[in-house]
Amino acid sequence: MADNKNRNTYTIYDDNTIGTVQIADEVVAIIAGLAATEVEGVDSMVGNITNELVAKLGMKNLAKGVKVEVKDNVVQVRIVLNIKYGYNIPDTSKAVQERVKGAIENMTGLEVSGVDVGIADVVLDPEK
């Protein structure tokens, strides 16, 4: 089993006949980061992590710009993004909230109480 000394882990399934399933908060943050970068209008996570860079840099970098708090199987997420110029910030933020909430709940079974979105920067298209 992986060393979980320096990681917060949460039991998301416990069956005495088979065993337990635990998830690290970093995994929840990665799920949130992936979901957010899939939304049209999102340029990147803070730190310029995009879906294209994930293949090169690895999944753990997607946790940058995401803060996850889990208490009693309920998740509160704070995510900070760079948005593309020309996209409606409230609409894009709402799409991020819905995508992140759905991804976390579907993949982990944890309940998401809220997804707070911060916009750190507006990125201009270099081709324009």
Coordinates of C-alpha atoms in Angstrom, one line a residue:
M1 CA 0.0 0.0 0.0
A2 CA 1.2 3.5 -0.8
D3 CA 2.7 5.7 1.9
N4 CA -0.1 8.0 3.1
K5 CA 1.8 9.5 6.0
N6 CA 1.9 13.0 4.6
R7 CA -1.5 12.9 2.9
N8 CA -5.1 13.3 4.1
T9 CA -7.1 10.3 3.2
Y10 CA -10.7 9.6 3.5
T11 CA -12.6 6.3 3.6
I12 CA -15.3 6.4 0.9
Y13 CA -16.4 2.8 1.1
D14 CA -16.2 0.3 3.9
D15 CA -17.4 -3.2 3.6
N16 CA -16.3 -5.6 6.4
T17 CA -16.5 -8.6 4.1
I18 CA -14.2 -7.1 1.4
G19 CA -12.4 -4.2 2.8
T20 CA -12.2 -0.4 2.6
V21 CA -11.6 2.1 -0.2
Q22 CA -9.7 5.3 0.8
I23 CA -9.1 8.3 -1.3
A24 CA -6.5 11.1 -0.8
D25 CA -7.6 14.7 -0.9
E26 CA -5.0 15.3 -3.6
V27 CA -7.0 12.8 -5.8
V28 CA -10.1 14.9 -5.3
A29 CA -8.2 18.0 -6.2
I30 CA -6.9 16.3 -9.4
I31 CA -10.4 15.4 -10.4
A32 CA -11.5 19.0 -9.8
G33 CA -8.6 20.3 -11.9
L34 CA -9.3 18.0 -14.8
A35 CA -13.0 18.8 -14.8
A36 CA -12.4 22.5 -14.7
T37 CA -9.9 22.6 -17.5
E38 CA -12.4 20.7 -19.7
V39 CA -14.8 23.7 -19.6
E40 CA -14.8 25.9 -22.7
G41 CA -13.4 29.3 -21.8
V42 CA -11.1 28.0 -19.1
D43 CA -7.5 28.6 -20.3
S44 CA -5.7 26.9 -17.4
M45 CA -5.4 26.4 -13.7
V46 CA -3.3 28.9 -11.7
G47 CA 0.2 28.0 -12.6
N48 CA -0.7 27.6 -16.3
I49 CA -1.6 23.9 -16.0
T50 CA -3.7 22.9 -19.0
N51 CA -5.0 19.5 -20.1
E52 CA -2.4 19.5 -22.8
L53 CA 0.4 19.9 -20.3
V54 CA -0.9 17.1 -18.1
A55 CA 0.5 14.4 -20.4
K56 CA 3.9 16.0 -20.1
L57 CA 4.0 17.2 -16.5
G58 CA 1.8 14.6 -14.8
M59 CA -1.5 14.6 -13.0
K60 CA -0.3 15.9 -9.7
N61 CA 0.3 19.4 -11.2
L62 CA -3.5 19.6 -11.7
A63 CA -3.9 19.9 -8.0
K64 CA -2.2 23.4 -8.1
G65 CA -4.8 26.1 -7.8
V66 CA -7.3 23.7 -6.1
K67 CA -8.0 23.5 -2.4
V68 CA -10.1 20.7 -1.1
E69 CA -11.6 20.3 2.4
V70 CA -13.3 17.0 3.2
K71 CA -15.3 16.7 6.4
D72 CA -17.8 13.8 7.1
N73 CA -17.7 12.8 3.5
V74 CA -18.7 16.3 2.3
V75 CA -16.3 18.2 0.1
Q76 CA -15.8 22.0 -0.2
V77 CA -13.7 23.0 -3.2
R78 CA -11.9 26.3 -3.9
I79 CA -10.5 26.5 -7.4
V80 CA -8.6 29.3 -9.1
L81 CA -8.5 29.6 -12.9
N82 CA -7.2 31.7 -15.7
I83 CA -10.0 32.4 -18.2
K84 CA -9.8 33.1 -21.9
Y85 CA -10.6 36.6 -23.0
G86 CA -14.0 37.0 -24.5
Y87 CA -15.8 34.4 -22.4
N88 CA -18.5 35.4 -20.0
I89 CA -17.0 35.0 -16.5
P90 CA -20.3 34.2 -14.6
D91 CA -21.4 31.6 -17.2
T92 CA -18.0 30.0 -17.5
S93 CA -17.6 29.9 -13.7
K94 CA -21.1 28.3 -13.3
A95 CA -20.1 25.7 -15.9
V96 CA -16.9 25.0 -13.9
Q97 CA -18.9 24.6 -10.7
E98 CA -21.3 22.2 -12.3
R99 CA -18.6 20.2 -14.0
V100 CA -16.4 20.0 -10.9
K101 CA -19.3 19.0 -8.6
G102 CA -20.5 16.3 -11.0
A103 CA -17.1 14.9 -11.5
I104 CA -16.2 14.6 -7.8
E105 CA -19.6 13.2 -6.9
N106 CA -19.7 10.7 -9.7
M107 CA -16.1 9.5 -9.3
T108 CA -15.9 9.4 -5.5
G109 CA -19.4 9.2 -4.1
L110 CA -18.6 12.1 -1.8
E111 CA -21.1 14.9 -1.6
V112 CA -19.9 18.4 -2.8
S113 CA -21.3 21.2 -0.6
G114 CA -19.8 24.0 -2.7
V115 CA -17.4 24.9 -5.5
D116 CA -15.9 28.4 -5.1
V117 CA -14.3 29.7 -8.3
G118 CA -11.7 32.4 -8.3
I119 CA -10.5 34.1 -11.6
A120 CA -6.8 35.0 -11.3
D121 CA -6.2 36.2 -14.9
V122 CA -7.7 36.8 -18.3
V123 CA -5.6 35.3 -21.1
L124 CA -5.5 36.8 -24.5
D125 CA -5.4 34.6 -27.6
P126 CA -1.8 34.9 -28.9
E127 CA -3.1 34.4 -32.5
K128 CA -5.2 37.6 -32.4

